[in-house]
Structures are given as C-alpha cells and as structure tokens.
Amino acid sequence: MTSIKATGLTKRYGQTTAVSGLSFTVEPGQVTGFLGPNGAGKSTTMRMILGLDHPSGGSVVVDGVPYQQLKHPLRKIGALLDAKAVHGGRSARNHLLAIAQSNGLPASRVEQVLESVGLSQVAKRRIGGFSLGMSQRLGIAAALLGDPEILLFDEPVNGLDPDGILWIRTFMRKLAAEGRTVFVSSHLMSEMAQTADHLIVIGKGELIADTSVADFIGSSSQGFVKVRSPRLAEVAQLLQVGELHHDHLRVTGMQPLEIGTLTARAGLPLEELTFVQPTLEAAYMELTKDSLEYTS
Amino acid sequence: MIDVMRSEWTKLRSLRSTVWTLVAAFLMMVGLGALIAWGAVSNASAGATGSAAQAVMIALVALPFGAIAMATLGVLVISGEYRTGMIRTSLQAVPQRLTFLYGKAVVFTIAALVVGLVTAYAAFFVSQGVLSIKDLHTSITAPEVLRAVTGAGLYLAASGLFGLALGSLIRHTPGAIVAVITLTLVLPQLTSLLPGRVGEIVTQHFTSNAGLQLTMVEPRAAGLAPWTGFAVYLIWVAVILLAGTALLRRRDA
C-alpha cells in the first residue's frame, strides 16, 4: 500500500512553472525527506497533496484517492504547513476542538493531543500570543488529532530555537518509530541527515533524486582521498591530479591503494592517506547547484 | 454536514469579535430606537396621536446600521479565515469546499436569525414602552406590525448572509465591508436618479430597497410588495453566494 503518489504533477502560475512533471511515491512506514532549495516547489507540492492548490497537470493521490474525496481526511493524513496560519483570537483548545469536530473526532482527543505536545497548561490562552515554538507544537497537535497513518510537515524547524528544533526532531523520530509515514520538507540537508531514511530531492520544480540517504551520498562524486606528506609538493607533482588545500592534497578519481603504491615507488613519505566520505550536505549542494533559483 | 456545522459553531462562538459585533448590533438597535422614541415623546404636543407605521419606524430606526453590523460579522466569518490563513487548516479538515462553505453559511444564518429576531422584538418593545408615555405606541397585534417587526429580524439575518456571501467572493475584510455598504446603503439611494421605467424597476429591486419593504407597516407605494421585496433581496444574496461558491471551488486556497 503506497501512501502518497504523485504522477506528472505540474503547477503553473501564469508564466511561472512552480512544479513540473513531478512523479514520486512516498513509501509507508519511514521518514521521507523532501529536499530542495527555497523556491524549488516543495510547499506548492505539499499544498497540492492536501487538495489546497489545484494541479495544472498530473495528479496526486493519498492512499489511492485524491485528497478531496477523503471523507474524514484528518484520520488518514495530518499536516503542518504553516504554524501561524491559525485564527489568533481562539484559544488553543477551541481551535483544536473545531478541527476535531469537523472530522467527527471526540473532544477527548483534543485533551490527548494537547498533552502529547505539552500545551495542556496553555490550552485556554489565545493562540495569537503564542511564540513560534508554541505555535509549532499546536500545529503538530492539530496534525495528530485524527491519529493519522501519514504525517506531512513543511519546514517544521524553520525559525525555531535549538530547544524547539530538538523537540521536533525527537518527535518526528518517535512518530516514525510508531510505524507512521512521515513526509517532511526542508531546505537544510543537515537537518535531513538526522531524521530521514529516504530522500526526494527537487530543484526548480523538477525531480533531481528519489533515493535512500545512503545511495544519495554514494552517488555523489564529492568523495576524495586526503593526502598529507612532508613533501607534499612532490607528491602533487607525481600524482598529477588533485588540488592543493593548505596542508593537504585532495585527490579525486584515484583509490588510496593506487596513491600509496605510486608514492611508495617514488620513495615519498606519507603522513596521512584517508578516503573521505562525502557529507550529505556536499552531495546535496552538488546536485542542486544548477537548480538554485537565486544565486549569489 | 453535521460534523462541519458543529465545527463551524465552535469557530463562531469562540471568537470575541462575534460576541462584540452581535452585542453592538443589539445595543444600537434597541438604544437608538429608545432614544428616538424619547425624542418623539418630548416633542409631541398634547393630544397628538401616533400611527402604527410611525411607531414601528421609530422602533426600527437603526435597522440599516444593525444590518451593516450583521453583514460585517458575516464578512468576518469567512474573510477572517483568509486573513489569518486558517482557511488552509479548515480546507485540509474539510476538503469538500461546498460542504465547508454551506455548513458555515447555515450555522451563521441560524445564529444571525436568532439574534436578529431577538434584537428586532427588543427594539420594538423597548421603544413602544417609551412611546406609551404620550400614547404614541402601537401594539404587536395591530395590523401588519407583527409582519414588520419579524421582517426586521429576517432582514438582519439576510443581511448577515449577504455579508458572508460577499466575504466569500472578495475574501478581504475591508473590501468586502466596503462592498456591503456600497451595495446596501449608497447605491440604493443613487438608483432613484435613474430615469424612466427602467430606473423605477432597478430602484424597486435594488438590495435594501427591496428587502426593507418587509420591515415597514406601510411599505413604500413605489416599491415591491413586502414579501416579494424580501424574496428579491434573498435572490441577491443567493446570486452572490453562488458566485462566491464557484470561485471557492476553482481558486487555490
């Protein structure tokens, strides 16, 4: 059973194409990171999944049906798009109660989710006065109301302080550990490295990669061999490849054994010879460097 | 639909602006009616007699303003969702947009109807109490009085729905309120400047010109019959609501 499936999903605003022919599947029971630079079309895609924006072409289904056809959608999929998109005049409890009632959920669920995000103490306060961190918790409470199998978060750590970030990260991992499908967008690769199992990377509205985190790193050409030697200049001369970085040489396209054999034959001493794995961040930067909407 | 209505009732009652707007409408209607009644009593010469039409007109003197207050609340019920972004949360919970809008409209109309009727009767009885000092009052059982006072309650509710319909069409609070005032206060006056038979028909059928006929013991002779006029006002509301519905279905939230 697939949870979210997009097929040729396209969204145009006048002349601008925000999302173009996007096809992907979010598999159940894991955290899928949805990555891309700002303006890549992540939020637009999420709004189309939730039936808020109408696709200009293609389609997207949740558990096999378009979102608009879900009777009580919050029981199937919970989402946090914009934590501040709430009416500030209502109390946290009434806000959640109205959402719960619309999906035929009992008022007791409101107390449960308030408890689980730690907002029980402020349930009666008007949400207009909430900090971003509290609003984020409220948004997650709303997403959890229907005890859904699928959760969708759009940039959940944006603007949060370290405490808030840690809380969200822990919470997302907990949700995935409960066997839920979590689809979370971010423009920060480092954030994804901490939480995601699978990655869907987009740039300029198009799919760049749809792969596991491990494969994503492996596919990058950014891995290199770090060579240090007291006679570094001679080593560089000998190898003919690689670039000098203050105290070491970075060699791409050669294995450590080849380098070691060559330098041994030439009688050059080595101080260090290490294969350096590319970071997720580097792999991401490499893949998206052509897709940045605004380059500095 | 029942789920949506329960949800919308929670949304409506949990905002202070709802309560304040309704209280303002009530106080304005009752207070201004009593004030004008008091003025009439003070200025009346000894032995003056009032007509039922005048007594009801005094009671309902603030009706146009009460109607604006109701319409403003109607606007806020939907434009508030757009202003705050709550609309995206609402449509996530209820992606069937027609169910969402009509659930909202039904709940709001019922609330507006109850408040409208209570307000109209309160305005009537309080002002008649004041007018009775100089025997200028009328009775609710006098011919056409019950129809006019009940009509005022219905007119308040219909005006609320008029605001909600414009709110769903325009989505911005100030724009929608300006549209309400233009369509129900400004343009109805200006239509009388239109020449000839066409001008007459336009004037008769224009929003509040048509709707207010129901609230008068002696409706304007040049206007439509009371219930016909009110029906025409409801058609205005329905047409705007249908336009709003069509746009809500088509537009991105």
XYZ file of C-alpha atoms in Angstrom:
549
model
C 0.000 0.000 0.000
C 1.518 3.287 -1.031
C 0.706 6.348 0.964
C 1.310 9.336 -1.297
C 1.772 9.017 -5.025
C 2.353 11.893 -7.431
C 2.194 11.373 -11.172
C 3.388 14.058 -13.550
C 2.377 16.674 -11.020
C 2.577 20.160 -12.522
C 1.687 23.609 -11.242
C 1.893 26.803 -13.253
C 1.182 30.318 -12.045
C 0.779 32.357 -15.208
C 4.140 32.165 -16.957
C 5.968 30.679 -13.992
C 6.162 26.930 -13.576
C 6.483 26.109 -9.891
C 6.297 22.335 -10.211
C 6.960 20.466 -13.415
C 6.091 16.840 -14.171
C 6.894 15.620 -10.683
C 6.440 11.884 -10.105
C 7.311 10.215 -6.833
C 5.973 7.842 -4.226
C 6.203 8.275 -0.500
C 6.532 4.796 0.916
C 4.767 3.920 4.151
C 6.448 3.445 7.498
C 9.521 5.621 7.120
C 10.662 9.216 7.185
C 10.956 10.626 3.707
C 12.781 13.902 3.396
C 11.568 16.324 0.758
C 14.521 18.471 -0.116
C 15.191 21.401 -2.315
C 16.413 24.975 -2.207
C 13.982 27.734 -1.276
C 11.560 28.241 -4.134
C 12.032 24.729 -5.531
C 8.303 23.980 -5.274
C 8.201 21.972 -2.042
C 5.362 23.892 -0.426
C 3.392 24.024 -3.662
C 3.694 20.257 -3.956
C 2.539 19.789 -0.380
C -0.442 22.080 -0.925
C -1.401 20.018 -3.972
C -1.142 16.786 -1.965
C -3.590 18.304 0.518
C -6.005 19.486 -2.156
C -5.448 23.148 -1.324
C -3.969 24.030 -4.708
C -5.259 22.529 -7.915
C -2.593 20.939 -10.154
C -2.275 22.425 -13.649
C -1.441 18.908 -14.803
C -0.888 15.421 -13.463
C -2.319 14.168 -10.223
C -1.502 13.210 -6.683
C -3.332 10.680 -4.535
C -3.310 9.768 -0.866
C -3.867 6.073 -0.294
C -5.097 5.779 -3.847
C -7.663 8.577 -3.831
C -7.471 12.315 -4.443
C -7.476 14.267 -1.180
C -10.842 15.922 -1.938
C -12.511 12.528 -1.873
C -11.357 11.646 1.641
C -14.357 11.731 3.952
C -12.529 12.441 7.188
C -9.066 13.289 5.848
C -7.503 14.037 9.222
C -7.930 10.385 10.200
C -5.761 9.441 7.230
C -3.244 12.262 6.915
C -2.241 15.031 9.280
C -0.269 18.030 8.121
C 1.532 21.058 9.404
C 2.126 23.590 6.657
C 2.283 26.969 8.341
C 2.105 27.101 12.118
C 0.993 30.725 12.091
C -1.949 30.049 9.775
C -4.460 29.949 12.613
C -7.019 32.430 13.909
C -5.202 34.153 16.752
C -8.431 35.051 18.522
C -9.237 31.499 19.548
C -7.890 29.538 22.468
C -5.734 26.529 21.680
C -8.462 24.231 22.944
C -11.256 25.769 20.863
C -9.040 25.853 17.787
C -8.369 22.128 18.101
C -11.967 21.380 19.061
C -13.280 22.983 15.867
C -10.845 20.926 13.796
C -11.692 17.726 15.698
C -15.435 18.203 15.286
C -15.112 18.705 11.537
C -13.723 15.180 11.288
C -16.121 13.614 13.758
C -13.414 13.212 16.408
C -14.330 13.300 20.104
C -13.402 16.258 22.303
C -11.278 13.889 24.414
C -8.803 13.710 21.507
C -8.171 17.439 21.958
C -7.016 16.911 25.539
C -4.867 13.960 24.468
C -3.001 15.822 21.744
C -2.594 18.918 23.910
C -0.986 16.659 26.475
C 1.271 14.922 23.966
C 2.742 18.200 22.660
C 2.945 19.724 26.116
C 0.394 22.517 25.684
C -2.171 21.463 28.317
C -1.144 24.324 30.588
C -1.885 26.982 27.969
C -4.968 25.364 26.432
C -7.163 28.295 27.409
C -4.843 31.005 26.135
C -5.469 32.836 22.893
C -3.133 31.441 20.267
C -2.396 34.898 18.852
C 0.016 35.339 21.755
C 1.862 32.065 21.202
C 5.564 32.025 20.366
C 6.634 30.320 17.153
C 7.705 27.271 19.117
C 4.307 27.012 20.808
C 2.503 27.573 17.511
C 4.560 24.784 16.003
C 3.505 22.462 18.805
C -0.106 23.492 18.301
C 0.207 22.755 14.584
C 1.591 19.313 15.347
C -1.227 18.739 17.839
C -3.709 19.558 15.063
C -1.928 17.167 12.700
C -2.131 14.377 15.297
C -5.838 14.848 16.124
C -7.073 12.104 13.815
C -4.286 9.685 14.798
C -3.300 9.512 11.107
C -1.019 6.980 9.431
C 0.582 9.682 7.345
C 2.089 12.937 8.562
C 3.251 15.786 6.439
C 5.434 18.636 7.696
C 6.565 21.659 5.717
C 9.847 23.114 7.001
C 8.980 22.270 10.602
C 12.178 23.612 12.150
C 12.285 26.943 10.328
C 12.815 29.780 12.747
C 12.859 27.589 15.844
C 15.382 27.875 18.628
C 17.668 24.885 19.377
C 15.270 23.553 22.029
C 12.392 23.644 19.581
C 14.446 22.004 16.838
C 15.493 19.194 19.135
C 11.908 18.698 20.256
C 10.572 18.489 16.669
C 13.353 16.157 15.611
C 12.733 13.813 18.536
C 9.010 13.956 17.937
C 9.326 13.083 14.257
C 11.543 10.107 15.024
C 9.037 8.960 17.625
C 6.224 9.175 15.074
C 8.197 7.138 12.560
C 9.073 4.589 15.253
C 5.330 4.147 15.810
C 5.173 2.970 12.210
C 3.769 6.138 10.717
C 4.702 7.554 7.350
C 6.400 10.906 7.745
C 6.948 13.214 4.793
C 8.949 16.236 5.788
C 10.288 19.064 3.689
C 13.386 21.089 4.354
C 15.970 23.154 2.581
C 18.569 22.039 5.126
C 20.383 18.871 4.232
C 21.980 18.614 7.657
C 18.518 18.508 9.190
C 17.534 15.633 6.922
C 20.702 13.733 7.742
C 19.396 13.473 11.292
C 15.908 12.275 10.543
C 15.256 10.880 7.070
C 15.519 7.332 5.691
C 14.649 8.238 2.152
C 15.067 11.411 0.141
C 13.131 13.077 -2.617
C 15.146 15.988 -3.922
C 13.696 18.640 -6.203
C 15.074 21.766 -7.785
C 13.254 24.329 -9.908
C 10.143 22.197 -9.619
C 11.722 19.094 -11.106
C 12.744 15.807 -9.563
C 16.503 15.546 -9.051
C 16.732 12.413 -6.950
C 14.475 9.833 -5.319
C 16.730 7.565 -3.347
C 17.793 6.299 0.065
C 20.041 8.530 2.116
C 22.967 6.090 1.773
C 22.677 5.842 -2.012
C 22.329 9.562 -2.234
C 25.679 10.061 -0.555
C 27.263 7.264 -2.591
C 26.122 8.731 -5.879
C 27.978 11.917 -5.200
C 31.344 12.475 -6.815
C 32.352 14.564 -3.862
C 34.272 11.779 -2.141
C 38.054 12.308 -2.216
C 41.299 10.974 -0.860
C 43.083 13.209 1.562
C 46.867 13.016 1.285
C 49.302 14.636 3.679
C 53.051 14.465 3.359
C 56.096 16.467 4.480
C 56.975 16.554 0.767
C 53.505 17.481 -0.434
C 54.606 19.470 -3.471
C 56.480 16.470 -4.830
C 53.509 14.189 -4.201
C 51.274 16.584 -6.116
C 53.777 16.653 -8.958
C 53.876 12.874 -9.034
C 50.125 12.257 -8.983
C 49.297 14.983 -11.497
C 45.697 15.015 -10.193
C 44.161 16.596 -7.176
C 44.193 20.040 -5.747
C 46.265 21.562 -3.001
C 44.420 22.626 0.141
C 46.641 24.470 2.609
C 48.216 21.465 4.385
C 46.911 18.594 2.286
C 46.125 17.359 -1.191
C 42.631 16.319 -2.277
C 42.619 13.626 -4.902
C 39.507 12.549 -6.737
C 39.327 9.657 -9.179
C 42.058 7.564 -7.524
C 41.867 4.967 -4.808
C 44.101 5.183 -1.716
C 45.920 1.974 -2.758
C 46.932 3.420 -6.131
C 48.190 6.574 -4.497
C 50.078 4.658 -1.832
C 51.700 2.382 -4.428
C 52.819 5.312 -6.556
C 54.264 7.303 -3.671
C 55.984 4.225 -2.237
C 57.669 3.582 -5.567
C 58.813 7.198 -5.696
C 60.045 6.947 -2.116
C 57.862 9.759 -0.882
C 56.814 9.535 2.770
C 53.151 9.908 3.626
C 51.785 11.327 6.797
C 48.123 10.600 6.043
C 46.154 8.793 3.383
C 42.403 8.811 4.023
C 39.312 8.282 1.924
C 36.856 10.988 2.901
C 33.144 10.181 2.539
C 31.161 12.994 1.052
C 28.748 14.560 3.505
C 25.067 14.623 2.790
C 25.382 18.356 2.655
C 28.067 18.238 -0.040
C 26.101 15.732 -2.077
C 23.055 17.956 -1.859
C 24.966 21.105 -2.785
C 26.438 19.354 -5.790
C 23.075 18.140 -7.012
C 21.210 21.357 -6.533
C 23.840 23.830 -7.603
C 22.242 24.104 -11.029
C 18.781 24.449 -9.542
C 19.179 27.427 -7.288
C 16.636 29.991 -8.251
C 18.695 32.832 -6.948
C 22.425 32.512 -6.913
C 24.571 34.965 -5.077
C -22.518 18.156 7.064
C -23.434 17.802 10.765
C -19.713 17.474 11.629
C -18.942 20.614 9.698
C -21.799 22.507 11.326
C -20.655 21.559 14.811
C -17.155 22.665 13.916
C -18.372 25.967 12.484
C -20.488 26.619 15.568
C -17.377 26.172 17.722
C -15.478 28.559 15.462
C -18.263 31.144 15.592
C -18.823 31.136 19.340
C -15.134 31.026 20.248
C -14.270 34.439 18.830
C -14.774 37.563 20.874
C -15.398 39.571 17.712
C -18.568 37.531 17.146
C -19.928 38.335 20.565
C -18.991 42.004 20.391
C -20.455 42.534 16.937
C -23.736 40.935 17.951
C -23.880 42.917 21.188
C -23.132 46.109 19.235
C -25.925 45.367 16.775
C -28.353 44.688 19.615
C -27.443 47.784 21.634
C -27.511 50.001 18.578
C -30.936 48.805 17.507
C -32.523 48.939 20.950
C -30.686 52.052 22.142
C -31.254 54.223 19.076
C -34.894 53.111 18.890
C -35.441 54.116 22.521
C -33.581 57.392 22.029
C -35.630 58.438 19.012
C -38.804 57.317 20.805
C -37.842 59.512 23.723
C -37.279 62.418 21.312
C -40.705 61.844 19.788
C -42.288 61.783 23.225
C -40.558 65.026 24.275
C -41.538 66.867 21.105
C -45.127 65.632 20.966
C -47.733 68.297 21.599
C -50.556 67.454 23.951
C -53.195 65.252 22.404
C -51.015 64.175 19.464
C -51.723 60.688 18.157
C -49.186 58.406 16.533
C -49.693 55.893 13.769
C -48.622 52.268 13.894
C -46.390 52.891 10.866
C -44.589 55.717 12.665
C -44.256 53.780 15.911
C -42.630 50.853 14.115
C -40.431 53.137 12.031
C -39.137 54.713 15.249
C -38.531 51.301 16.810
C -36.528 50.161 13.802
C -34.738 53.455 13.133
C -31.300 51.806 13.494
C -32.130 48.874 11.238
C -29.755 49.920 8.407
C -26.888 50.125 10.913
C -27.844 46.887 12.616
C -27.875 45.297 9.189
C -24.360 46.630 8.489
C -23.149 45.195 11.793
C -24.634 41.802 10.907
C -23.180 41.954 7.414
C -19.780 42.855 8.885
C -19.934 39.775 11.064
C -20.920 37.738 8.023
C -17.904 39.099 6.163
C -15.573 38.339 9.090
C -16.808 34.763 9.390
C -15.219 33.978 6.043
C -12.662 36.754 5.453
C -11.158 36.081 8.879
C -10.233 32.627 7.619
C -8.402 34.135 4.675
C -6.744 36.919 6.654
C -5.240 34.529 9.183
C -4.532 31.624 6.829
C -6.933 29.498 8.869
C -8.678 28.700 5.579
C -5.888 26.262 4.724
C -6.365 24.418 8.004
C -10.139 24.444 7.503
C -9.988 23.102 3.952
C -7.480 20.477 4.996
C -10.017 19.234 7.517
C -12.949 19.621 5.112
C -11.697 19.385 1.535
C -15.244 19.279 0.173
C -15.420 23.008 -0.330
C -19.174 23.250 -0.876
C -19.832 21.393 2.367
C -17.414 23.736 4.103
C -18.990 26.956 2.811
C -22.607 25.872 3.170
C -22.032 24.403 6.619
C -20.576 27.733 7.632
C -23.436 29.659 5.998
C -26.150 27.556 7.649
C -24.667 27.851 11.149
C -24.118 31.568 10.779
C -27.613 32.149 9.363
C -29.252 30.311 12.255
C -27.249 32.352 14.764
C -27.990 35.584 12.902
C -31.682 34.703 12.716
C -31.971 34.137 16.459
C -30.058 37.308 17.309
C -31.888 39.263 14.589
C -35.355 38.309 15.834
C -34.479 38.908 19.486
C -32.998 42.283 18.573
C -35.981 43.338 16.459
C -38.505 42.399 19.147
C -36.438 44.014 21.886
C -36.137 47.211 19.850
C -39.884 47.181 19.258
C -40.996 46.577 22.837
C -38.496 48.956 24.454
C -39.350 51.822 22.118
C -43.089 51.167 22.461
C -42.590 51.354 26.225
C -41.081 54.798 25.810
C -43.695 55.911 23.267
C -46.521 54.811 25.554
C -45.694 57.739 27.863
C -47.529 60.001 25.433
C -49.701 57.246 23.993
C -47.781 57.246 20.697
C -47.184 53.491 20.800
C -48.704 50.670 18.840
C -49.332 47.033 19.656
C -47.687 43.953 18.188
C -51.198 42.733 17.398
C -52.061 45.815 15.323
C -52.384 45.070 11.578
C -49.067 44.470 9.806
C -46.975 45.251 12.908
C -46.010 41.659 13.644
C -45.027 41.189 9.996
C -42.856 44.321 10.019
C -41.064 43.543 13.302
C -40.495 39.897 12.389
C -39.445 41.149 8.970
C -36.764 43.285 10.623
C -35.372 40.174 12.304
C -35.362 38.331 8.996
C -33.768 41.314 7.281
C -30.941 41.343 9.846
C -30.268 37.642 9.266
C -30.432 38.029 5.478
C -28.001 40.946 5.692
C -25.618 38.780 7.673
C -25.732 36.193 4.931
C -25.312 38.969 2.361
C -22.031 39.841 4.112
C -20.900 36.225 4.243
C -21.621 35.838 0.530
C -19.611 38.967 -0.314
C -16.845 37.816 2.016
C -16.560 34.504 0.189
C -16.406 36.380 -3.105
C -13.969 39.160 -2.128
C -12.022 37.425 0.686
C -10.563 40.679 2.052
C -12.288 42.163 5.092
C -12.137 45.881 4.205
C -13.015 45.314 0.566
C -15.999 43.170 1.436
C -17.287 45.636 4.041
C -16.995 48.500 1.583
C -18.916 46.384 -0.918
C -21.652 45.763 1.666
C -22.005 49.465 2.420
C -21.925 50.411 -1.250
C -24.499 47.815 -2.242
C -26.926 48.286 0.640
C -26.544 51.943 1.685
C -25.046 54.015 -1.126
C -26.258 52.576 -4.419
C -29.889 52.042 -3.327
C -30.109 55.827 -2.824
C -28.448 56.596 -6.143
C -30.696 54.312 -8.183
C -33.534 56.789 -7.758
C -31.596 59.109 -10.062
C -32.005 56.658 -12.930
C -34.629 57.899 -15.388
C -37.807 56.325 -16.664
C -39.430 52.961 -16.173
C -36.101 51.121 -16.176
C -34.875 53.350 -13.397
C -38.011 52.609 -11.439
C -37.573 48.851 -11.790
C -33.902 48.988 -10.845
C -34.713 51.106 -7.802
C -37.511 48.761 -6.681
C -35.367 45.677 -6.984
C -32.105 47.037 -5.622
C -30.885 45.169 -2.479
C -32.098 47.072 0.582
C -34.806 48.964 -1.341
C -36.420 45.585 -1.943
C -35.554 43.960 1.386
C -36.645 46.785 3.689
C -40.211 46.751 2.318
C -40.905 43.822 4.621
C -39.953 45.858 7.666
C -42.448 48.677 7.106
C -46.047 48.669 8.320
C -46.858 50.783 5.287
C -44.351 49.782 2.599
C -43.347 52.431 0.047
C -46.046 52.588 -2.583
C -43.479 52.806 -5.378
C -41.748 49.678 -4.082
C -42.424 45.968 -4.259
C -44.901 44.117 -2.044
C -43.318 43.230 1.357
C -42.648 39.537 0.838
C -41.836 39.974 -2.849
C -39.281 42.582 -1.906
C -37.704 40.330 0.699
C -37.585 37.455 -1.788
C -35.753 39.728 -4.230
C -33.241 40.599 -1.501
C -32.695 36.882 -0.892
C -32.084 36.390 -4.611
C -29.312 38.990 -4.394
C -27.795 37.031 -1.538
C -28.139 33.727 -3.386
C -26.550 35.022 -6.590
C -23.553 36.468 -4.750
C -23.199 33.292 -2.704
C -23.256 31.175 -5.857
C -20.543 33.364 -7.406
C -18.517 33.009 -4.192
C -19.027 29.249 -4.268
C -17.861 28.963 -7.854
C -14.694 30.901 -7.027
C -14.039 28.957 -3.832
C -14.143 25.720 -5.794
C -11.837 26.989 -8.507
C -9.305 29.040 -6.628
C -6.253 27.800 -4.776
C -6.635 28.239 -1.050
